[in-house]
Coordinates of C-alpha atoms in Angstrom, one line a residue:
M1 CA 14.8 -28.7 0.4
N2 CA 18.1 -26.9 0.8
T3 CA 17.0 -23.4 0.2
E4 CA 16.6 -20.9 3.1
R5 CA 13.2 -20.7 4.7
R6 CA 11.7 -19.6 8.0
V7 CA 10.6 -22.1 10.6
S8 CA 7.3 -23.6 9.5
M9 CA 4.1 -23.6 11.6
A10 CA 4.4 -27.4 12.2
E11 CA 7.9 -27.1 13.4
R12 CA 7.1 -23.9 15.4
R13 CA 3.8 -25.2 16.8
P14 CA 3.7 -29.0 16.6
S15 CA 0.4 -29.1 18.5
L16 CA -2.2 -26.5 19.4
M17 CA -1.9 -22.8 19.0
K18 CA -0.5 -21.5 22.2
C19 CA -3.0 -18.6 22.8
N20 CA -6.0 -20.9 22.9
T21 CA -4.9 -24.0 24.7
D22 CA -7.9 -23.8 27.1
L23 CA -10.4 -24.0 24.2
Y24 CA -9.8 -27.6 23.2
R25 CA -9.9 -30.9 25.1
T26 CA -7.4 -32.7 23.0
P27 CA -4.2 -31.3 21.3
L28 CA -4.4 -30.7 17.6
V29 CA -1.5 -31.9 15.5
V30 CA -0.5 -29.5 12.7
P31 CA -0.2 -31.8 9.6
P32 CA 3.1 -31.8 7.8
L33 CA 3.4 -30.2 4.4
A34 CA 5.3 -31.6 1.4
G35 CA 8.6 -29.8 0.7
I36 CA 8.7 -28.2 4.2
E37 CA 8.5 -30.9 6.9
D38 CA 7.8 -33.9 4.6
P39 CA 9.8 -34.8 1.5
L40 CA 8.3 -34.0 -1.8
P41 CA 6.6 -37.0 -3.6
E42 CA 8.8 -38.6 -6.1
T43 CA 6.1 -39.1 -8.7
T44 CA 3.2 -37.1 -10.1
P45 CA -0.3 -38.6 -9.9
E46 CA -1.3 -40.0 -13.2
K47 CA -4.9 -38.9 -13.0
V48 CA -6.5 -36.1 -10.9
D49 CA -9.7 -34.0 -11.0
V50 CA -8.0 -30.6 -10.7
V51 CA -4.5 -29.3 -11.1
I52 CA -3.8 -25.9 -9.3
A53 CA -0.6 -24.1 -10.2
G54 CA 0.4 -21.5 -7.5
T55 CA -0.1 -21.7 -3.8
G56 CA -1.3 -18.1 -3.3
L57 CA -4.2 -17.5 -0.8
V58 CA -7.1 -17.8 -3.3
E59 CA -5.6 -21.0 -4.9
S60 CA -4.9 -22.5 -1.4
I61 CA -8.5 -21.8 -0.2
L62 CA -9.8 -23.4 -3.4
A63 CA -7.6 -26.4 -3.0
A64 CA -8.9 -27.0 0.5
A65 CA -12.5 -26.5 -0.5
L66 CA -12.2 -28.9 -3.4
S67 CA -10.3 -31.5 -1.4
W68 CA -12.9 -31.6 1.4
Q69 CA -15.7 -31.7 -1.3
G70 CA -14.1 -35.0 -2.6
S71 CA -12.1 -33.8 -5.6
T72 CA -8.6 -35.2 -6.2
V73 CA -6.3 -32.2 -6.3
L74 CA -2.7 -31.9 -7.5
H75 CA -1.4 -28.5 -6.0
I76 CA 1.9 -27.4 -7.4
D77 CA 4.2 -24.4 -7.2
A78 CA 7.2 -23.5 -9.3
N79 CA 8.8 -21.8 -6.3
T80 CA 10.8 -23.3 -3.5
Y81 CA 8.3 -21.9 -1.0
Y82 CA 4.6 -21.8 -0.4
G83 CA 2.5 -18.6 -0.9
D84 CA 3.3 -17.5 -4.5
T85 CA 1.9 -13.9 -4.8
S86 CA 0.9 -14.1 -1.1
A87 CA 4.2 -15.4 0.2
T88 CA 6.1 -14.4 3.4
L89 CA 9.8 -14.3 2.5
T90 CA 13.1 -14.2 4.3
I91 CA 15.5 -11.4 3.2
D92 CA 17.6 -13.8 1.1
Q93 CA 14.4 -15.2 -0.6
L94 CA 13.3 -11.6 -1.2
K95 CA 16.6 -10.8 -2.9
N96 CA 16.0 -13.8 -5.3
W97 CA 12.4 -12.6 -5.9
V98 CA 13.6 -9.1 -6.8
T99 CA 16.0 -10.6 -9.3
A100 CA 13.3 -12.7 -10.8
V101 CA 11.0 -9.6 -11.1
N102 CA 13.7 -7.6 -12.8
N103 CA 14.5 -10.5 -15.2
Q104 CA 10.8 -10.3 -16.2
E105 CA 10.0 -13.8 -14.9
Y106 CA 6.7 -12.4 -13.6
K107 CA 6.0 -10.1 -16.5
Q108 CA 2.5 -8.4 -16.5
C109 CA 2.4 -9.0 -12.7
Y110 CA 5.4 -7.1 -11.2
E111 CA 7.9 -4.6 -12.3
N112 CA 10.4 -1.9 -11.2
A113 CA 11.5 -3.8 -8.1
K114 CA 14.2 -1.9 -6.1
L115 CA 15.9 -3.3 -3.0
Y116 CA 18.3 -1.9 -0.4
V117 CA 19.5 -4.2 2.4
S118 CA 21.8 -3.0 5.2
S119 CA 25.0 -4.9 5.8
L120 CA 23.7 -5.5 9.3
I121 CA 21.5 -8.2 7.8
S122 CA 23.9 -10.9 6.8
S123 CA 25.3 -14.2 7.9
K124 CA 27.9 -12.3 10.0
G125 CA 25.9 -9.2 10.7
K126 CA 23.8 -8.1 13.6
Y127 CA 20.6 -9.7 12.1
N128 CA 20.1 -12.9 10.2
S129 CA 17.9 -13.2 7.0
R130 CA 15.7 -15.9 8.6
E131 CA 14.7 -13.6 11.4
F132 CA 12.5 -11.5 9.1
G133 CA 9.3 -12.4 7.3
I134 CA 8.3 -10.0 4.5
D135 CA 4.8 -10.2 3.1
L136 CA 4.4 -9.6 -0.7
A137 CA 0.8 -8.6 -0.2
T138 CA 0.1 -7.8 3.4
K139 CA -3.5 -7.9 4.6
I140 CA -5.6 -7.4 7.7
L141 CA -8.6 -9.6 8.8
F142 CA -11.8 -7.9 9.9
A143 CA -13.4 -9.7 12.8
K144 CA -16.7 -10.0 11.0
S145 CA -15.8 -11.3 7.5
D146 CA -16.4 -14.3 5.2
L147 CA -12.7 -15.4 5.5
L148 CA -12.8 -15.5 9.3
S149 CA -16.0 -17.6 9.2
I150 CA -14.3 -20.0 6.8
L151 CA -11.2 -20.1 9.0
I152 CA -13.4 -21.2 11.9
N153 CA -15.7 -23.6 10.0
S154 CA -12.8 -25.3 8.3
R155 CA -10.7 -25.4 11.5
V156 CA -7.8 -23.8 9.7
H157 CA -7.6 -21.2 12.4
Q158 CA -6.2 -23.9 14.7
Y159 CA -3.0 -23.9 12.7
L160 CA -2.6 -20.2 13.1
E161 CA -2.1 -17.5 15.8
F162 CA -3.8 -14.1 15.6
Q163 CA -3.3 -10.8 17.4
S164 CA -5.6 -7.8 17.7
L165 CA -5.2 -4.5 16.0
S166 CA -7.2 -1.5 17.4
N167 CA -5.1 1.5 16.6
F168 CA -6.1 3.4 13.4
H169 CA -4.3 6.7 12.9
T170 CA -5.2 9.5 10.4
Y171 CA -2.5 11.8 9.2
E172 CA -3.7 15.4 8.8
N173 CA -1.9 18.8 9.1
D174 CA 1.5 17.1 9.9
N175 CA 0.0 15.3 12.9
F176 CA -1.4 11.8 13.6
E177 CA -4.7 11.4 15.3
R178 CA -6.2 8.3 16.8
L179 CA -9.8 7.5 15.8
N180 CA -12.8 8.2 17.9
N181 CA -14.1 4.7 17.0
S182 CA -16.5 4.0 19.8
K183 CA -19.5 5.7 21.5
Q184 CA -17.5 6.1 24.8
K185 CA -14.6 7.9 23.0
I186 CA -17.0 10.2 21.2
F187 CA -18.9 11.0 24.4
T188 CA -15.7 11.8 26.3
D189 CA -13.8 13.8 23.7
Q190 CA -13.9 17.3 25.0
S191 CA -12.7 18.7 21.7
L192 CA -16.0 17.8 20.0
P193 CA -18.9 20.2 20.2
L194 CA -22.2 18.7 21.4
M195 CA -23.8 19.1 18.0
T196 CA -20.9 17.3 16.3
K197 CA -21.2 14.4 18.7
R198 CA -24.9 14.2 18.0
N199 CA -24.4 14.2 14.2
L200 CA -21.7 11.5 14.5
M201 CA -24.0 9.3 16.7
R202 CA -26.8 9.7 14.2
F203 CA -24.6 8.5 11.4
L204 CA -23.2 5.6 13.4
K205 CA -26.7 4.4 14.1
F206 CA -27.8 4.9 10.4
V207 CA -24.8 3.2 8.8
L208 CA -25.3 -0.2 10.6
D209 CA -28.5 -0.7 8.5
W210 CA -27.8 1.8 5.7
D211 CA -29.0 -0.6 2.9
K212 CA -32.5 -0.8 4.6
E213 CA -33.0 3.0 4.3
P214 CA -32.5 3.7 0.6
A215 CA -34.6 6.9 0.8
V216 CA -31.7 8.5 2.8
W217 CA -29.0 7.7 0.2
Q218 CA -30.7 7.0 -3.1
D219 CA -30.1 10.5 -4.4
Y220 CA -26.3 10.0 -3.7
V221 CA -25.9 6.5 -5.3
N222 CA -23.5 7.8 -7.9
R223 CA -22.1 10.7 -5.8
P224 CA -19.1 10.7 -3.5
I225 CA -19.6 9.5 0.1
T226 CA -17.8 12.7 1.3
Q227 CA -20.6 14.8 -0.2
F228 CA -23.3 12.5 1.4
L229 CA -21.7 12.8 4.9
E230 CA -21.4 16.6 4.6
E231 CA -24.9 17.3 3.3
K232 CA -27.0 14.7 5.0
F233 CA -25.2 14.5 8.4
K234 CA -23.6 17.9 8.6
L235 CA -20.2 16.4 9.4
E236 CA -17.0 18.4 9.2
K237 CA -14.0 17.6 7.1
P238 CA -11.8 16.0 9.8
H239 CA -14.5 13.6 10.9
I240 CA -15.4 12.8 7.2
S241 CA -11.8 12.1 6.6
E242 CA -11.6 9.6 9.5
L243 CA -14.8 7.9 8.5
V244 CA -14.0 7.5 4.9
F245 CA -10.3 6.9 4.8
S246 CA -9.4 5.4 8.2
I247 CA -12.5 3.5 9.2
G248 CA -13.7 2.9 5.6
L249 CA -10.1 2.5 4.2
C250 CA -11.3 4.1 1.0
Y251 CA -8.8 5.3 -1.6
N252 CA -10.0 8.6 -2.9
H253 CA -12.8 11.3 -2.8
N254 CA -14.6 9.7 -5.7
T255 CA -15.7 6.7 -3.7
T256 CA -19.4 6.3 -4.2
T257 CA -21.8 6.5 -1.3
P258 CA -22.9 2.9 -1.3
N259 CA -19.3 1.6 -1.5
G260 CA -18.3 4.0 1.3
L261 CA -21.2 3.1 3.5
Q262 CA -20.5 -0.6 3.0
R263 CA -16.8 -0.2 4.0
I264 CA -17.6 1.9 7.1
R265 CA -20.1 -0.6 8.3
R266 CA -17.5 -3.4 7.8
Y267 CA -15.3 -1.7 10.4
L268 CA -18.1 -0.9 12.9
T269 CA -19.8 -4.4 12.8
S270 CA -16.3 -6.0 13.4
F271 CA -15.7 -3.9 16.5
D272 CA -16.2 -5.8 19.8
V273 CA -16.9 -9.1 18.0
Y274 CA -14.0 -10.8 19.9
G275 CA -12.9 -7.8 21.9
P276 CA -12.4 -4.0 21.8
F277 CA -10.8 -4.1 18.3
P278 CA -12.1 -4.5 14.8
V279 CA -9.1 -6.2 13.1
L280 CA -6.9 -9.3 13.5
Y281 CA -3.7 -10.2 11.8
S282 CA -1.8 -13.5 11.8
K283 CA 1.6 -13.9 13.6
Y284 CA 4.7 -15.1 11.7
G285 CA 3.4 -13.6 8.4
G286 CA 0.2 -12.4 6.7
P287 CA -1.4 -14.1 3.7
G288 CA 1.6 -16.4 3.4
E289 CA 0.7 -18.0 6.8
L290 CA -2.9 -18.3 5.9
S291 CA -2.1 -19.9 2.5
Q292 CA 0.1 -22.5 4.3
G293 CA -2.8 -23.2 6.7
F294 CA -5.3 -23.9 3.9
C295 CA -2.7 -26.0 2.1
R296 CA -2.3 -28.1 5.2
S297 CA -6.1 -28.5 5.4
A298 CA -6.1 -29.6 1.8
A299 CA -3.3 -32.1 2.5
V300 CA -5.3 -33.7 5.3
A301 CA -8.2 -34.0 2.9
G302 CA -6.0 -35.9 0.4
A303 CA -4.5 -33.2 -1.9
T304 CA -1.0 -33.9 -3.3
Y305 CA 1.6 -31.1 -3.0
K306 CA 4.8 -30.5 -5.1
L307 CA 7.1 -27.5 -4.9
Q308 CA 9.5 -26.6 -7.8
H309 CA 7.0 -28.2 -10.1
K310 CA 6.2 -26.0 -13.1
L311 CA 3.2 -26.5 -15.4
V312 CA 4.6 -26.4 -19.0
S313 CA 1.5 -27.0 -21.1
Y314 CA -2.0 -28.4 -21.2
D315 CA -3.7 -30.0 -24.1
P316 CA -7.5 -29.4 -24.0
N317 CA -8.1 -32.2 -26.5
T318 CA -6.4 -35.0 -24.6
R319 CA -6.8 -33.2 -21.2
V320 CA -3.2 -33.9 -20.3
A321 CA -1.1 -31.5 -18.3
T322 CA 2.7 -31.7 -18.8
F323 CA 5.2 -30.5 -16.2
Q324 CA 8.8 -29.3 -16.4
D325 CA 10.3 -32.5 -15.2
G326 CA 8.6 -34.4 -18.1
S327 CA 5.8 -35.9 -15.9
R328 CA 2.2 -35.8 -17.0
A329 CA -1.3 -36.0 -15.4
Q330 CA -4.7 -36.7 -16.9
V331 CA -7.1 -33.9 -15.7
T332 CA -10.8 -34.8 -15.5
E333 CA -12.1 -31.4 -14.5
R334 CA -10.0 -28.1 -14.8
I335 CA -6.6 -26.5 -14.6
V336 CA -6.4 -23.5 -12.3
V337 CA -3.3 -21.2 -12.8
S338 CA -1.9 -18.2 -11.0
P339 CA -0.8 -15.4 -13.5
T340 CA 2.7 -15.7 -12.1
Q341 CA 2.9 -19.4 -13.0
S342 CA 1.1 -19.5 -16.4
P343 CA 2.8 -21.4 -19.2
E344 CA 4.4 -19.4 -22.0
N345 CA 2.1 -18.2 -24.7
S346 CA -0.9 -18.7 -22.5
K347 CA -4.1 -17.2 -23.9
N348 CA -6.9 -15.2 -22.3
L349 CA -5.0 -14.2 -19.2
P350 CA -7.0 -11.6 -17.2
E351 CA -5.9 -8.1 -18.2
Q352 CA -3.7 -6.6 -15.4
K353 CA -4.9 -3.0 -15.8
Y354 CA -4.9 -1.8 -12.2
E355 CA -1.8 -0.8 -10.4
V356 CA -0.7 -1.1 -6.7
Q357 CA 2.6 0.4 -5.6
H358 CA 4.4 -0.9 -2.5
L359 CA 7.1 0.4 -0.3
T360 CA 8.2 -2.0 2.5
C361 CA 10.8 -0.8 5.1
I362 CA 12.4 -2.4 8.1
V363 CA 13.4 0.2 10.7
E364 CA 15.7 -0.3 13.7
K365 CA 13.2 1.1 16.2
E366 CA 10.2 -0.3 18.3
C367 CA 7.7 2.4 17.2
S368 CA 5.6 1.6 20.2
E369 CA 4.2 5.1 20.2
W370 CA 1.8 4.0 17.4
F371 CA 0.5 0.9 19.2
G372 CA -2.2 0.2 21.7
E373 CA -1.6 -1.4 25.0
N374 CA -0.3 -5.0 24.6
E375 CA -0.5 -4.7 20.8
N376 CA 2.1 -4.9 18.1
A377 CA 0.4 -3.4 15.1
A378 CA -1.2 -0.2 13.9
I379 CA -2.8 1.3 10.7
V380 CA -1.8 4.8 9.6
V381 CA -3.8 6.3 6.8
F382 CA -2.7 9.3 4.7
P383 CA -5.9 10.7 3.1
P384 CA -5.9 12.5 -0.3
G385 CA -4.3 15.9 0.0
S386 CA -2.5 15.2 3.3
L387 CA 1.0 14.8 1.9
K388 CA 3.3 17.5 0.5
T389 CA 2.8 15.9 -2.9
N390 CA -0.9 16.7 -2.7
N391 CA -1.7 13.0 -3.2
K392 CA -4.9 12.2 -5.1
E393 CA -5.1 8.7 -3.7
A394 CA -4.8 7.6 0.0
V395 CA -1.7 5.9 1.2
Q396 CA -2.2 3.1 3.7
A397 CA 0.5 1.9 6.1
L398 CA 0.5 -1.2 8.2
I399 CA 3.1 -1.2 11.0
L400 CA 4.1 -4.4 12.6
A401 CA 6.5 -4.8 15.6
S402 CA 8.6 -7.6 16.8
G403 CA 5.8 -9.1 18.9
S404 CA 4.2 -10.1 15.6
E405 CA 7.1 -12.5 15.2
I406 CA 8.1 -11.3 11.7
C407 CA 11.2 -9.3 12.9
P408 CA 13.7 -9.3 15.8
K409 CA 13.3 -7.2 18.9
S410 CA 14.0 -3.4 18.5
T411 CA 13.0 -3.5 14.8
C412 CA 9.7 -2.8 13.1
I413 CA 8.3 -3.4 9.6
W414 CA 6.3 -0.7 7.7
Y415 CA 4.2 -1.7 4.8
L416 CA 3.1 1.2 2.6
S417 CA 0.9 1.0 -0.4
T418 CA -1.1 3.1 -2.8
T419 CA -3.2 2.7 -5.9
E420 CA -1.7 5.8 -7.4
T421 CA 0.1 5.0 -10.7
G422 CA 3.5 5.6 -12.2
L423 CA 6.0 8.1 -10.9
R424 CA 3.3 10.0 -9.0
G425 CA 2.7 6.9 -6.9
E426 CA 6.4 6.5 -6.0
M427 CA 6.5 10.2 -5.0
D428 CA 3.5 9.7 -2.7
L429 CA 5.2 6.7 -1.1
D430 CA 8.4 8.7 -0.6
A431 CA 6.5 11.6 1.0
T432 CA 4.7 9.2 3.3
L433 CA 7.9 7.6 4.4
E434 CA 9.3 11.1 5.1
A435 CA 6.3 12.0 7.2
M436 CA 6.4 8.8 9.2
E437 CA 10.1 9.1 9.9
A438 CA 9.8 12.6 11.1
S439 CA 6.8 11.8 13.3
I440 CA 8.2 8.7 15.0
I441 CA 11.4 10.5 15.8
R442 CA 9.5 13.5 17.3
E443 CA 7.2 11.3 19.4
S444 CA 10.0 9.1 20.7
S445 CA 12.7 11.6 21.3
N446 CA 13.7 12.3 25.0
L447 CA 12.1 15.6 26.0
S448 CA 15.1 16.6 28.1
E449 CA 17.1 16.8 24.9
K450 CA 14.7 19.0 23.0
D451 CA 16.6 22.3 22.7
D452 CA 16.7 23.0 26.5
L453 CA 13.0 22.5 26.9
F454 CA 13.7 21.6 30.5
G455 CA 16.1 23.4 32.7
V456 CA 17.2 23.7 36.4
S457 CA 16.9 26.8 38.6
S458 CA 19.6 28.0 41.0
D459 CA 18.0 26.1 43.9
G460 CA 18.0 22.8 41.8
T461 CA 14.3 22.9 41.0
P462 CA 13.4 21.7 37.5
V463 CA 11.7 24.4 35.4
V464 CA 10.0 24.4 32.0
N465 CA 10.8 26.8 29.2
S466 CA 7.2 27.8 28.5
V467 CA 8.2 29.5 25.2
K468 CA 9.7 26.4 23.7
L469 CA 7.0 24.2 25.2
G470 CA 4.5 26.3 23.2
Q471 CA 6.2 25.7 19.9
S472 CA 4.8 23.1 17.6
F473 CA 6.5 19.8 17.6
K474 CA 6.6 19.9 13.8
E475 CA 9.1 22.8 14.2
Y476 CA 11.4 20.5 16.2
I477 CA 14.5 19.3 14.3
P478 CA 15.6 16.1 15.9
R479 CA 19.2 15.2 16.4
E480 CA 18.8 11.5 15.8
G481 CA 17.9 9.8 12.5
L482 CA 16.0 6.6 11.8
H483 CA 18.1 3.7 10.7
F484 CA 16.6 1.7 7.8
L485 CA 17.7 -1.9 7.6
L486 CA 15.7 -2.5 4.4
K487 CA 13.8 -0.6 1.7
L488 CA 11.8 -2.4 -1.0
Y489 CA 9.9 -0.7 -3.8
Y490 CA 7.9 -2.6 -6.4
R491 CA 5.0 -2.1 -8.7
Q492 CA 2.3 -4.8 -8.8
F493 CA -0.5 -5.2 -11.3
T494 CA -3.9 -6.8 -10.9
S495 CA -7.1 -7.4 -12.7
T496 CA -9.2 -6.7 -9.6
P497 CA -10.4 -3.1 -9.0
P498 CA -9.8 -1.8 -5.4
F499 CA -13.5 -1.5 -4.5
E500 CA -15.5 -4.0 -6.5
V501 CA -14.1 -6.9 -4.5
V502 CA -16.9 -6.4 -2.1
N503 CA -19.5 -6.5 -4.9
P504 CA -20.3 -10.1 -5.9
S505 CA -21.7 -8.9 -9.3
L506 CA -18.1 -8.3 -10.3
F507 CA -17.6 -12.0 -10.5
D508 CA -20.7 -12.6 -12.6
L509 CA -19.9 -15.8 -14.5
E510 CA -22.0 -14.6 -17.5
S511 CA -20.3 -11.2 -17.8
K512 CA -17.0 -11.7 -19.4
S513 CA -16.3 -8.0 -19.7
K514 CA -16.5 -7.6 -15.9
Y515 CA -15.1 -11.0 -15.0
T516 CA -11.7 -10.6 -13.3
V517 CA -11.1 -14.2 -12.1
G518 CA -11.6 -17.5 -13.8
A519 CA -11.1 -16.3 -17.4
S520 CA -11.2 -19.6 -19.5
D521 CA -8.6 -20.8 -21.9
N522 CA -9.9 -24.2 -23.1
G523 CA -10.3 -25.8 -19.7
V524 CA -7.8 -23.4 -17.9
L525 CA -9.0 -21.0 -15.2
Y526 CA -6.8 -18.1 -14.3
T527 CA -6.9 -16.6 -10.8
A528 CA -6.4 -12.9 -10.1
M529 CA -3.4 -11.1 -8.6
P530 CA -4.0 -9.6 -5.1
S531 CA -5.8 -6.2 -5.4
G532 CA -4.9 -3.0 -3.6
E533 CA -7.5 -3.8 -1.0
I534 CA -5.8 -4.1 2.4
S535 CA -8.4 -6.5 3.7
Y536 CA -9.0 -10.1 2.8
D537 CA -12.5 -9.3 1.4
E538 CA -11.7 -10.5 -2.1
A539 CA -10.3 -13.9 -1.2
I540 CA -13.4 -15.9 -0.4
T541 CA -15.5 -14.3 -3.2
A542 CA -12.8 -15.2 -5.8
A543 CA -12.3 -18.7 -4.4
K544 CA -16.1 -19.3 -4.5
V545 CA -16.4 -18.2 -8.1
L546 CA -13.6 -20.6 -9.2
Y547 CA -15.2 -23.4 -7.0
E548 CA -18.6 -22.9 -8.7
K549 CA -17.0 -22.9 -12.1
I550 CA -15.4 -26.3 -11.4
V551 CA -18.1 -28.0 -9.3
G552 CA -21.2 -26.3 -10.7
S553 CA -22.4 -24.8 -7.4
D554 CA -20.9 -23.3 -4.3
D555 CA -23.6 -24.7 -2.0
D556 CA -21.2 -27.2 -0.4
F557 CA -18.2 -24.8 -0.3
F558 CA -16.5 -25.9 3.0
D559 CA -19.7 -27.5 4.0
V560 CA -17.9 -30.1 6.2
D561 CA -19.0 -31.3 9.6
F562 CA -15.8 -31.6 11.7
E563 CA -17.9 -32.5 14.8
D564 CA -15.8 -30.2 17.0
E565 CA -18.1 -28.7 19.6
E566 CA -15.2 -26.6 21.0
D567 CA -15.3 -24.5 17.9
Q568 CA -18.3 -22.8 19.5
A569 CA -15.9 -20.9 21.6
W570 CA -15.2 -18.8 18.5
D571 CA -18.9 -18.0 17.9
E572 CA -19.4 -14.3 17.2
K573 CA -21.1 -12.0 19.7
T574 CA -24.2 -10.2 18.6
Y575 CA -23.5 -6.6 17.8
D576 CA -25.3 -4.5 20.4
E577 CA -27.2 -1.9 18.3
S578 CA -29.1 -0.9 21.4
A579 CA -25.9 0.8 22.6
I580 CA -26.7 3.6 20.2
T581 CA -29.6 5.6 21.5
D582 CA -32.6 7.2 19.8
D583 CA -32.2 10.9 18.9
E584 CA -34.1 12.4 21.8
D585 CA -32.3 10.4 24.5
D586 CA -29.1 10.8 22.6
A587 CA -28.7 14.5 23.2
N588 CA -29.5 14.1 26.9
M589 CA -26.9 11.3 27.3
L590 CA -24.3 13.2 25.4
E591 CA -24.7 16.3 27.5
A592 CA -24.8 14.3 30.8
D593 CA -21.7 12.2 29.9
T594 CA -19.8 15.2 28.7
M595 CA -20.6 17.2 31.8
E596 CA -19.6 14.3 34.1
F597 CA -16.3 13.8 32.3
A598 CA -15.6 17.6 32.3
G599 CA -16.2 17.6 36.1
K600 CA -13.8 14.8 36.7
M601 CA -11.2 16.5 34.6
E602 CA -11.5 19.7 36.6
I603 CA -11.0 17.8 39.8

């Protein structure tokens, strides 16, 4: 394949993932993948059980699950790269993708793609296109999630490298605040009154088993989670905002109480599973890297792969699939098609009625001020009403530094997204970018240059201008600007609502009106575009629905015995609920810990 691409995982890591070499007795060889390390097969199989068009994450998970179950799978993609709607692209690949979007090659899926690329990114510039890996649908992986369990059980995690993400910031009143996301931080935060700490701890204890106490929340089942937290737990707006929008990663104030509680618990139960962080992300790329990992797993199990291989038609009477090169395949089970790769005049495509707006930027700055120690990523959340546009929907930003291996040193990638629609959504993204730019410049600027904040007395002793020191940083007008190497806007559509991805009833096979994946067209199943959900929660649910539709049951979904005892090293720790005390002891502990910390600070 002559087109530009990034170094593949097999070329980059021909054996075991480097960060876990001590976990395994024998090296693991990463299998080659057709069209990347191995040549594409010259012929198309004449007969297969399932044809899957599109190598997005859901399709790739499904291909691996079916292949290990024993089905013969032909997995194709019309693109020159793996990943489809989940791809990780170089800058040059991204340019081609934007052209395709604006030529309506992905109509009903993407529109309004606008791209700016600095001249510094070129064959003769400071940076090379291949040095960057841009995700089309960036995601984060909660430590306690279905996808991580599947990654472990299937051993696909051995093809990947993961890093931790512990820093979640909330933007309020022109400032970014780090979360009080642990008992210790809540105890030692001197800015929190004792009663506020007590209320927070009461809620943290409750939310771990919220579904077992319906009497507490039943009256709020159709009411906003914000109202529930205020009335039942007496929490104040800043703490409600953190819980709902930064920890729960909700989108607006209308999030119902059960949905909000489910999402807050997702974060808290993921904390300290593998360490003092709730979230992981994959190096070298997001969903595109995971898609490639599942494709490799499927290839080991016998799946056939072909890139630049487009499905043209399928005859449900003869059960014959025809491809763009004229080849054909007899299909004994089903055809599974990504919306971006559906044949012309396809029927019963899922309605793409939900909108996700994206703004991706590459900045020439490390942005280390947002990261935790030895980390290369952070989440910044802009709750409703926090921007100058008075945004109705939250804006979520994932920030990845060069240590994530998706960009060169001294650069950083910002992924901004919102479920706000139309021009209003673009305005919210622009306001978010403006706030982030101003903040990172303020935080990183040299204090000695800030309008004579520091001076020197006649005897050479440094002095501080206390008047200027007392001024708010947001009044500071920096002398430097932020250099953007790339800006990419695009509007994406999906059939999956932002919240219902965590509700299995959404995928009820008998409820066509609510069914967002697997809509049938005479033997053809259509997958869903990625939703606005920043987590991977939807991926396994959607793949299982499709698997059950084909096989008849999901009982043996990735039920494979790999006989690898060393995988036990990834076993999850039990969440220590005893760390949260009962109400009576809680107040005493809070007061004692707070007084002890205050005493140390005074010393």
